[in-house]
Amino acid sequence: FTGRVLQPQMQSADDERLVLSYSVTNSGMTLAVAAEHQMVTDNPVELRTLVEGDVAKHVFRVDAQPGQPIHLTKTVAYHTSRGVPARELVDRCGRTLDRARRDGLEGTFRAQRTWLDEFWARSDVEIPGQPEIQQAVRWNLYQLAQATARAEGSGVPAKGLTGSGYGGHYFWDTEIYVLPFLTYTSPRYARNALRFRYQMLDAARKRASQVSQQGALFPWRTINGEEASAYYAAGTAQYHIDADVSYALVQYVLATGDREFLEREGVDILVETARMWADLGFWRVNGDDEFHIHGVTGPDEYTTVVNDNLFTNVMARFNLRAAVRALEIIGETDPASRADVDARLGITPAEVHEWSKAATKMSIPWAEHLGIHPQDFHFLEREVWDVAATPADRRPLLLHYHPLVIYRYQVLKQADVVLALFLQGNQFTAEEKLADFEYYDPLTTGDSTLSGVVQSIVAAEVGYQDLALEYFEKSVYVDLANLHANASDGVHVASAGGSWSALAFGFGGMRDHDGHVAFDPRLPASWDSLTFRVTVKGSRLRVHLTADAIELTCETGDGAHVSVRGEQVDVHPGEPTVVALADQGPRRSGRPSMRRLSGNRREDGTLIQATVPHS
């Protein structure tokens, strides 16, 4: 910066309070701070006060006598805004200090204690007999509370408020890794985060036009709605951000029944993102029409700008169908509201039909000769990077190898196809999930902290339960043990949110497809039990899992209808509902081997080799 960042506005001082306020030079944001000092003593006291543009202070000179106590209480209030005048923030600071004085210190503590008690009542996860893991889980949950409770119109940065990593920027981390926790434990916070995306919609429309697309394209990395990614291949090209936002939105609406949000704001996001996908993709006629999406990057940032990335196509299909279904639901229940939506967004029957057709005919890569879903159209043409044989001092790969080297290999920074298996699990068979997991797990470096929780969830589902626990523990300790040697940059908020998902969706076996909550548990063999809470349509359910049963209790609300391994279960207030379990799903020992990949042949018959490139 070449000039002042904060421009002084109002300053004031009296015998008890000091006030400073500022506006930010470029953004116009405003800030006010007020400090109150209450000196209580029988000693003689002299007070001097100074207030200037950048400093305000009270100086107490006390003629202290033996045995005479000196009690100084200092209370400070901050208020910030995107544009409220500084003088108004000064008034707010004053009212905050008045309230603090009226309630006293103990009153402030009680209010905070009440807030935290309510948070833990709806969010806590209990793992008896595992004290270290229990402590780590609660630490991660507390990080989520700090990062999200007062995010409101500002979103949830990748590091929350804990450090300068990523410059406070906002990614897909929130929608895919943090929003599920909020949706099922603190839905109001989830709504706030989604409204933040809605407030970005005009900027997303502008962004789409900048890359010659219709509809809206949310920025991959942002703090104000504009794209801030410095490297398009592993950043801006991740168009799946649109589907990620839409996924979190639909998950929230189905879990809460918040029709008001859907009709007033959510449907706008679904429609504009569906328009983007319909425009980005294209039709290829070859006997049977197929809809393709080219030139994008999936979640795996070690494989960039590809054609028909499986994750992107699967999630785009979901996004298109969600837009169509949202319009149908609004029309079925409130035709007048549907007419308003159509008029507001200029929706035509022809484009809605196009979305439905594109979703039905979406190209989903499949390699018949290997029985797996290729990560993208050309992924299996590459040689395999032998991750197991790569020295530890050459990790993470991006710090030791040029991106162009990495891009030539089958190697993953983070889960890609495996993430699709989780988010869209009802679109894959159990056999496909196992085959895909066994192929991609040995290729995944874990260089991203976003990966372990997803690998844990799918590993648990397909039967690699010891491996699932291993991935979970690495994720839950990623900051506490500084496993990626970057804890000084701030907490990995997405990993913290993902840790809850690994517990609820992985070991708890919870799924919520199309608004129907189901459980198929996978309790680790070394755990006695697992207890967590989920809120569904206003009712909070306590889920208590042991090796031989799952117990569902309605703690608040009218109850819920769920299923356990395909059997419908009604949970009513009062008595717990207990469902016996014959087992905890399939169990497979060890982990998928690199040998599963090396020596395979491509579709053209050529041999796939596993190597480690020279560095």
Short mmCIF file of N, CA and C in Angstrom, two decimals, residues 162-296:
data_model
loop_
_atom_site.label_atom_id
_atom_site.label_comp_id
_atom_site.label_asym_id
_atom_site.label_seq_id
_atom_site.Cartn_x
_atom_site.Cartn_y
_atom_site.Cartn_z
N THR A 162 -8.81 -17.72 11.78
CA THR A 162 -7.68 -18.20 12.60
C THR A 162 -6.31 -17.86 12.04
N GLY A 163 -6.21 -17.39 10.81
CA GLY A 163 -4.90 -17.12 10.24
C GLY A 163 -5.03 -16.45 8.89
N SER A 164 -3.90 -16.06 8.34
CA SER A 164 -3.88 -15.29 7.10
C SER A 164 -3.82 -16.16 5.85
N GLY A 165 -3.80 -17.49 6.02
CA GLY A 165 -3.76 -18.37 4.85
C GLY A 165 -4.90 -18.11 3.90
N TYR A 166 -4.60 -18.07 2.60
CA TYR A 166 -5.58 -17.81 1.54
C TYR A 166 -6.19 -16.41 1.60
N GLY A 167 -5.62 -15.54 2.44
CA GLY A 167 -6.05 -14.14 2.43
C GLY A 167 -7.52 -13.94 2.74
N GLY A 168 -8.11 -14.84 3.50
CA GLY A 168 -9.53 -14.70 3.83
C GLY A 168 -10.46 -15.14 2.73
N HIS A 169 -9.94 -15.78 1.68
CA HIS A 169 -10.77 -16.13 0.52
C HIS A 169 -11.67 -17.33 0.81
N TYR A 170 -12.66 -17.43 -0.04
CA TYR A 170 -13.79 -18.35 0.10
C TYR A 170 -13.80 -19.26 -1.11
N PHE A 171 -13.83 -20.59 -0.89
CA PHE A 171 -13.76 -21.57 -1.97
C PHE A 171 -15.01 -22.47 -1.92
N TRP A 172 -14.92 -23.60 -2.63
CA TRP A 172 -15.99 -24.61 -2.54
C TRP A 172 -15.95 -25.36 -1.22
N ASP A 173 -14.89 -25.13 -0.44
CA ASP A 173 -14.72 -25.81 0.84
C ASP A 173 -15.98 -25.73 1.68
N THR A 174 -16.57 -24.54 1.71
CA THR A 174 -17.73 -24.34 2.58
C THR A 174 -18.91 -25.20 2.14
N GLU A 175 -19.24 -25.16 0.86
CA GLU A 175 -20.43 -25.86 0.39
C GLU A 175 -20.33 -27.38 0.56
N ILE A 176 -19.18 -27.94 0.25
CA ILE A 176 -19.05 -29.41 0.25
C ILE A 176 -18.59 -29.95 1.60
N TYR A 177 -17.81 -29.19 2.35
CA TYR A 177 -17.23 -29.74 3.57
C TYR A 177 -17.78 -29.14 4.87
N VAL A 178 -18.25 -27.89 4.82
CA VAL A 178 -18.73 -27.24 6.03
C VAL A 178 -20.26 -27.20 6.08
N LEU A 179 -20.91 -26.94 4.94
CA LEU A 179 -22.37 -26.80 4.93
C LEU A 179 -23.10 -28.05 5.43
N PRO A 180 -22.65 -29.29 5.13
CA PRO A 180 -23.38 -30.43 5.69
C PRO A 180 -23.46 -30.39 7.21
N PHE A 181 -22.36 -30.05 7.87
CA PHE A 181 -22.39 -29.93 9.33
C PHE A 181 -23.40 -28.87 9.76
N LEU A 182 -23.39 -27.72 9.11
CA LEU A 182 -24.31 -26.65 9.48
C LEU A 182 -25.75 -27.03 9.17
N THR A 183 -25.98 -27.63 8.01
CA THR A 183 -27.34 -27.98 7.61
C THR A 183 -28.00 -28.91 8.61
N TYR A 184 -27.25 -29.87 9.14
CA TYR A 184 -27.83 -30.88 10.02
C TYR A 184 -27.67 -30.57 11.51
N THR A 185 -26.98 -29.47 11.84
CA THR A 185 -26.86 -29.13 13.26
C THR A 185 -27.26 -27.68 13.55
N SER A 186 -26.93 -26.76 12.67
CA SER A 186 -27.25 -25.34 12.85
C SER A 186 -27.77 -24.77 11.53
N PRO A 187 -28.98 -25.17 11.14
CA PRO A 187 -29.46 -24.80 9.80
C PRO A 187 -29.52 -23.30 9.54
N ARG A 188 -29.70 -22.49 10.57
CA ARG A 188 -29.73 -21.04 10.34
C ARG A 188 -28.38 -20.55 9.82
N TYR A 189 -27.30 -21.13 10.33
CA TYR A 189 -25.98 -20.74 9.85
C TYR A 189 -25.78 -21.19 8.40
N ALA A 190 -26.33 -22.35 8.07
CA ALA A 190 -26.25 -22.82 6.68
C ALA A 190 -26.99 -21.86 5.75
N ARG A 191 -28.14 -21.41 6.19
CA ARG A 191 -28.91 -20.46 5.37
C ARG A 191 -28.12 -19.17 5.16
N ASN A 192 -27.45 -18.70 6.21
CA ASN A 192 -26.64 -17.49 6.08
C ASN A 192 -25.55 -17.67 5.03
N ALA A 193 -24.88 -18.82 5.05
CA ALA A 193 -23.81 -19.08 4.09
C ALA A 193 -24.35 -19.14 2.67
N LEU A 194 -25.51 -19.75 2.49
CA LEU A 194 -26.11 -19.83 1.17
C LEU A 194 -26.59 -18.46 0.69
N ARG A 195 -27.09 -17.65 1.60
CA ARG A 195 -27.50 -16.30 1.21
C ARG A 195 -26.29 -15.49 0.77
N PHE A 196 -25.13 -15.76 1.33
CA PHE A 196 -23.91 -15.10 0.89
C PHE A 196 -23.65 -15.42 -0.58
N ARG A 197 -23.86 -16.65 -0.98
CA ARG A 197 -23.72 -17.01 -2.39
C ARG A 197 -24.78 -16.31 -3.25
N TYR A 198 -25.99 -16.24 -2.73
CA TYR A 198 -27.05 -15.56 -3.48
C TYR A 198 -26.68 -14.09 -3.71
N GLN A 199 -26.09 -13.46 -2.71
CA GLN A 199 -25.68 -12.07 -2.86
C GLN A 199 -24.58 -11.91 -3.91
N MET A 200 -23.89 -13.00 -4.23
CA MET A 200 -22.85 -12.99 -5.27
C MET A 200 -23.41 -13.25 -6.67
N LEU A 201 -24.70 -13.50 -6.77
CA LEU A 201 -25.25 -14.00 -8.04
C LEU A 201 -25.04 -13.04 -9.20
N ASP A 202 -25.21 -11.75 -8.98
CA ASP A 202 -24.99 -10.80 -10.07
C ASP A 202 -23.54 -10.83 -10.53
N ALA A 203 -22.61 -10.92 -9.58
CA ALA A 203 -21.19 -11.02 -9.95
C ALA A 203 -20.93 -12.32 -10.70
N ALA A 204 -21.63 -13.40 -10.31
CA ALA A 204 -21.47 -14.68 -11.00
C ALA A 204 -22.02 -14.60 -12.42
N ARG A 205 -23.10 -13.88 -12.62
CA ARG A 205 -23.61 -13.66 -13.98
C ARG A 205 -22.57 -12.91 -14.82
N LYS A 206 -21.98 -11.90 -14.21
CA LYS A 206 -20.95 -11.14 -14.92
C LYS A 206 -19.76 -12.03 -15.24
N ARG A 207 -19.40 -12.87 -14.30
CA ARG A 207 -18.26 -13.78 -14.52
C ARG A 207 -18.54 -14.73 -15.67
N ALA A 208 -19.76 -15.24 -15.75
CA ALA A 208 -20.11 -16.13 -16.85
C ALA A 208 -19.97 -15.42 -18.19
N SER A 209 -20.41 -14.18 -18.27
CA SER A 209 -20.31 -13.45 -19.53
C SER A 209 -18.86 -13.19 -19.91
N GLN A 210 -17.99 -13.03 -18.91
CA GLN A 210 -16.58 -12.80 -19.19
C GLN A 210 -15.91 -14.00 -19.85
N VAL A 211 -16.44 -15.20 -19.57
CA VAL A 211 -15.88 -16.41 -20.19
C VAL A 211 -16.86 -16.95 -21.25
N SER A 212 -17.67 -16.04 -21.78
CA SER A 212 -18.56 -16.33 -22.91
C SER A 212 -19.59 -17.41 -22.62
N GLN A 213 -20.13 -17.39 -21.39
CA GLN A 213 -21.16 -18.36 -21.03
C GLN A 213 -22.44 -17.64 -20.62
N GLN A 214 -23.54 -18.32 -20.77
CA GLN A 214 -24.82 -17.83 -20.27
C GLN A 214 -24.99 -18.23 -18.80
N GLY A 215 -26.00 -17.65 -18.18
CA GLY A 215 -26.27 -17.99 -16.79
C GLY A 215 -25.28 -17.36 -15.83
N ALA A 216 -24.88 -18.12 -14.82
CA ALA A 216 -23.98 -17.62 -13.79
C ALA A 216 -22.87 -18.62 -13.53
N LEU A 217 -21.67 -18.12 -13.33
CA LEU A 217 -20.51 -18.96 -12.99
C LEU A 217 -19.88 -18.37 -11.74
N PHE A 218 -20.03 -19.09 -10.62
CA PHE A 218 -19.45 -18.61 -9.38
C PHE A 218 -17.93 -18.66 -9.45
N PRO A 219 -17.26 -17.70 -8.82
CA PRO A 219 -15.80 -17.69 -8.84
C PRO A 219 -15.24 -18.84 -8.02
N TRP A 220 -14.11 -19.38 -8.50
CA TRP A 220 -13.48 -20.47 -7.77
C TRP A 220 -12.91 -19.98 -6.45
N ARG A 221 -12.35 -18.81 -6.46
CA ARG A 221 -11.74 -18.23 -5.26
C ARG A 221 -12.16 -16.77 -5.19
N THR A 222 -12.72 -16.37 -4.06
CA THR A 222 -13.25 -15.01 -4.00
C THR A 222 -13.34 -14.51 -2.58
N ILE A 223 -13.50 -13.21 -2.46
CA ILE A 223 -13.81 -12.60 -1.17
C ILE A 223 -14.92 -11.58 -1.33
N ASN A 224 -15.19 -11.18 -2.59
CA ASN A 224 -16.21 -10.16 -2.84
C ASN A 224 -17.10 -10.50 -4.02
N GLY A 225 -17.03 -11.72 -4.53
CA GLY A 225 -17.83 -12.11 -5.67
C GLY A 225 -17.08 -12.13 -6.99
N GLU A 226 -15.89 -11.56 -7.01
CA GLU A 226 -15.07 -11.56 -8.22
C GLU A 226 -14.02 -12.67 -8.13
N GLU A 227 -13.66 -13.22 -9.28
CA GLU A 227 -12.66 -14.29 -9.31
C GLU A 227 -11.31 -13.76 -8.87
N ALA A 228 -10.69 -14.47 -7.90
CA ALA A 228 -9.39 -14.06 -7.38
C ALA A 228 -8.34 -15.14 -7.60
N SER A 229 -8.68 -16.21 -8.34
CA SER A 229 -7.71 -17.27 -8.59
C SER A 229 -6.63 -16.77 -9.54
N ALA A 230 -5.38 -17.02 -9.17
CA ALA A 230 -4.27 -16.53 -9.98
C ALA A 230 -3.85 -17.52 -11.06
N TYR A 231 -4.35 -18.74 -11.01
CA TYR A 231 -3.91 -19.79 -11.94
C TYR A 231 -5.14 -20.50 -12.45
N TYR A 232 -5.51 -20.23 -13.70
CA TYR A 232 -6.81 -20.69 -14.18
C TYR A 232 -6.91 -22.21 -14.24
N ALA A 233 -5.81 -22.90 -14.59
CA ALA A 233 -5.90 -24.35 -14.84
C ALA A 233 -6.38 -25.10 -13.60
N ALA A 234 -5.82 -24.76 -12.45
CA ALA A 234 -6.20 -25.45 -11.21
C ALA A 234 -7.15 -24.61 -10.38
N GLY A 235 -7.64 -23.50 -10.94
CA GLY A 235 -8.55 -22.63 -10.21
C GLY A 235 -9.81 -22.35 -10.98
N THR A 236 -9.78 -21.31 -11.79
CA THR A 236 -10.97 -20.86 -12.50
C THR A 236 -11.62 -21.97 -13.32
N ALA A 237 -10.83 -22.90 -13.86
CA ALA A 237 -11.38 -23.97 -14.70
C ALA A 237 -12.21 -24.97 -13.91
N GLN A 238 -12.25 -24.84 -12.61
CA GLN A 238 -13.06 -25.75 -11.80
C GLN A 238 -14.52 -25.28 -11.80
N TYR A 239 -15.14 -25.43 -12.95
CA TYR A 239 -16.52 -24.99 -13.11
C TYR A 239 -17.48 -25.74 -12.19
N HIS A 240 -17.04 -26.87 -11.66
CA HIS A 240 -17.93 -27.63 -10.79
C HIS A 240 -18.37 -26.84 -9.57
N ILE A 241 -17.75 -25.68 -9.30
CA ILE A 241 -18.17 -24.82 -8.21
C ILE A 241 -19.66 -24.52 -8.29
N ASP A 242 -20.20 -24.35 -9.52
CA ASP A 242 -21.63 -24.08 -9.67
C ASP A 242 -22.46 -25.24 -9.11
N ALA A 243 -22.08 -26.46 -9.45
CA ALA A 243 -22.82 -27.62 -8.98
C ALA A 243 -22.63 -27.83 -7.48
N ASP A 244 -21.46 -27.48 -6.96
CA ASP A 244 -21.22 -27.62 -5.52
C ASP A 244 -22.15 -26.71 -4.72
N VAL A 245 -22.28 -25.47 -5.18
CA VAL A 245 -23.19 -24.53 -4.52
C VAL A 245 -24.62 -25.06 -4.60
N SER A 246 -25.00 -25.54 -5.78
CA SER A 246 -26.36 -26.05 -5.96
C SER A 246 -26.61 -27.28 -5.11
N TYR A 247 -25.61 -28.14 -4.99
CA TYR A 247 -25.75 -29.33 -4.16
C TYR A 247 -26.02 -28.95 -2.70
N ALA A 248 -25.22 -28.02 -2.16
CA ALA A 248 -25.41 -27.61 -0.78
C ALA A 248 -26.77 -26.95 -0.59
N LEU A 249 -27.19 -26.20 -1.58
CA LEU A 249 -28.49 -25.53 -1.51
C LEU A 249 -29.62 -26.55 -1.43
N VAL A 250 -29.60 -27.53 -2.33
CA VAL A 250 -30.65 -28.55 -2.35
C VAL A 250 -30.62 -29.37 -1.07
N GLN A 251 -29.43 -29.73 -0.60
CA GLN A 251 -29.32 -30.49 0.64
C GLN A 251 -29.96 -29.72 1.79
N TYR A 252 -29.70 -28.43 1.85
CA TYR A 252 -30.28 -27.59 2.91
C TYR A 252 -31.80 -27.54 2.81
N VAL A 253 -32.33 -27.29 1.61
CA VAL A 253 -33.78 -27.16 1.44
C VAL A 253 -34.48 -28.47 1.80
N LEU A 254 -33.94 -29.60 1.35
CA LEU A 254 -34.58 -30.88 1.63
C LEU A 254 -34.50 -31.24 3.11
N ALA A 255 -33.39 -30.88 3.76
CA ALA A 255 -33.23 -31.23 5.17
C ALA A 255 -34.06 -30.34 6.08
N THR A 256 -34.34 -29.12 5.64
CA THR A 256 -35.04 -28.17 6.50
C THR A 256 -36.48 -27.92 6.07
N GLY A 257 -36.79 -28.15 4.79
CA GLY A 257 -38.10 -27.81 4.28
C GLY A 257 -38.29 -26.31 4.11
N ASP A 258 -37.21 -25.56 3.97
CA ASP A 258 -37.26 -24.10 3.87
C ASP A 258 -37.71 -23.68 2.47
N ARG A 259 -39.00 -23.72 2.23
CA ARG A 259 -39.54 -23.37 0.92
C ARG A 259 -39.39 -21.87 0.62
N GLU A 260 -39.45 -21.05 1.65
CA GLU A 260 -39.31 -19.61 1.44
C GLU A 260 -37.96 -19.29 0.80
N PHE A 261 -36.90 -19.89 1.35
CA PHE A 261 -35.58 -19.65 0.78
C PHE A 261 -35.50 -20.16 -0.65
N LEU A 262 -36.07 -21.32 -0.91
CA LEU A 262 -36.03 -21.88 -2.26
C LEU A 262 -36.72 -20.94 -3.25
N GLU A 263 -37.90 -20.47 -2.92
CA GLU A 263 -38.67 -19.68 -3.87
C GLU A 263 -38.14 -18.26 -4.03
N ARG A 264 -37.57 -17.70 -2.99
CA ARG A 264 -37.13 -16.31 -3.06
C ARG A 264 -35.71 -16.15 -3.55
N GLU A 265 -34.84 -17.13 -3.23
CA GLU A 265 -33.42 -16.97 -3.54
C GLU A 265 -32.81 -18.22 -4.17
N GLY A 266 -33.09 -19.38 -3.57
CA GLY A 266 -32.44 -20.60 -4.02
C GLY A 266 -32.71 -20.93 -5.47
N VAL A 267 -33.95 -20.77 -5.91
CA VAL A 267 -34.29 -21.14 -7.28
C VAL A 267 -33.53 -20.28 -8.28
N ASP A 268 -33.22 -19.05 -7.94
CA ASP A 268 -32.43 -18.20 -8.84
C ASP A 268 -31.05 -18.81 -9.09
N ILE A 269 -30.44 -19.32 -8.01
CA ILE A 269 -29.13 -19.95 -8.16
C ILE A 269 -29.24 -21.20 -9.02
N LEU A 270 -30.24 -22.03 -8.76
CA LEU A 270 -30.40 -23.28 -9.51
C LEU A 270 -30.62 -23.01 -10.99
N VAL A 271 -31.46 -22.04 -11.30
CA VAL A 271 -31.76 -21.73 -12.70
C VAL A 271 -30.53 -21.18 -13.41
N GLU A 272 -29.86 -20.23 -12.81
CA GLU A 272 -28.72 -19.60 -13.50
C GLU A 272 -27.54 -20.56 -13.66
N THR A 273 -27.34 -21.45 -12.69
CA THR A 273 -26.26 -22.44 -12.84
C THR A 273 -26.65 -23.50 -13.88
N ALA A 274 -27.92 -23.88 -13.93
CA ALA A 274 -28.37 -24.82 -14.96
C ALA A 274 -28.16 -24.23 -16.35
N ARG A 275 -28.42 -22.94 -16.49
CA ARG A 275 -28.19 -22.28 -17.78
C ARG A 275 -26.72 -22.33 -18.17
N MET A 276 -25.86 -22.17 -17.17
CA MET A 276 -24.43 -22.24 -17.48
C MET A 276 -24.05 -23.61 -18.00
N TRP A 277 -24.53 -24.68 -17.34
CA TRP A 277 -24.19 -26.03 -17.78
C TRP A 277 -24.75 -26.33 -19.17
N ALA A 278 -25.98 -25.92 -19.41
CA ALA A 278 -26.58 -26.17 -20.72
C ALA A 278 -25.82 -25.47 -21.82
N ASP A 279 -25.27 -24.31 -21.50
CA ASP A 279 -24.51 -23.55 -22.50
C ASP A 279 -23.08 -24.05 -22.63
N LEU A 280 -22.49 -24.46 -21.51
CA LEU A 280 -21.09 -24.92 -21.54
C LEU A 280 -20.97 -26.24 -22.29
N GLY A 281 -21.89 -27.16 -22.06
CA GLY A 281 -21.82 -28.47 -22.72
C GLY A 281 -22.26 -28.40 -24.17
N PHE A 282 -22.11 -29.53 -24.85
CA PHE A 282 -22.52 -29.59 -26.25
C PHE A 282 -23.00 -30.99 -26.57
N TRP A 283 -23.76 -31.09 -27.65
CA TRP A 283 -24.32 -32.37 -28.07
C TRP A 283 -23.43 -33.01 -29.12
N ARG A 284 -23.17 -34.29 -28.92
CA ARG A 284 -22.43 -35.07 -29.92
C ARG A 284 -23.35 -36.20 -30.38
N VAL A 285 -23.69 -36.17 -31.65
CA VAL A 285 -24.60 -37.17 -32.20
C VAL A 285 -23.79 -38.31 -32.81
N ASN A 286 -23.94 -39.49 -32.21
CA ASN A 286 -23.21 -40.67 -32.72
C ASN A 286 -24.09 -41.89 -32.47
N GLY A 287 -25.16 -41.98 -33.25
CA GLY A 287 -26.13 -43.05 -33.03
C GLY A 287 -27.10 -42.66 -31.94
N ASP A 288 -26.58 -42.32 -30.75
CA ASP A 288 -27.41 -41.89 -29.63
C ASP A 288 -26.82 -40.58 -29.11
N ASP A 289 -27.64 -39.56 -29.00
CA ASP A 289 -27.15 -38.27 -28.57
C ASP A 289 -26.50 -38.38 -27.19
N GLU A 290 -25.38 -37.65 -27.02
CA GLU A 290 -24.74 -37.54 -25.71
C GLU A 290 -24.39 -36.08 -25.46
N PHE A 291 -24.46 -35.70 -24.18
CA PHE A 291 -24.14 -34.34 -23.78
C PHE A 291 -22.77 -34.35 -23.12
N HIS A 292 -21.85 -33.56 -23.65
CA HIS A 292 -20.46 -33.55 -23.18
C HIS A 292 -20.08 -32.20 -22.61
N ILE A 293 -19.14 -32.20 -21.66
CA ILE A 293 -18.58 -30.98 -21.09
C ILE A 293 -17.07 -31.06 -21.21
N HIS A 294 -16.48 -30.14 -21.96
CA HIS A 294 -15.04 -30.18 -22.23
C HIS A 294 -14.33 -28.98 -21.61
N GLY A 295 -13.01 -29.14 -21.43
CA GLY A 295 -12.15 -28.04 -21.01
C GLY A 295 -12.38 -27.54 -19.60
N VAL A 296 -12.55 -28.47 -18.66
CA VAL A 296 -12.76 -28.08 -17.25
C VAL A 296 -11.80 -28.87 -16.36
#
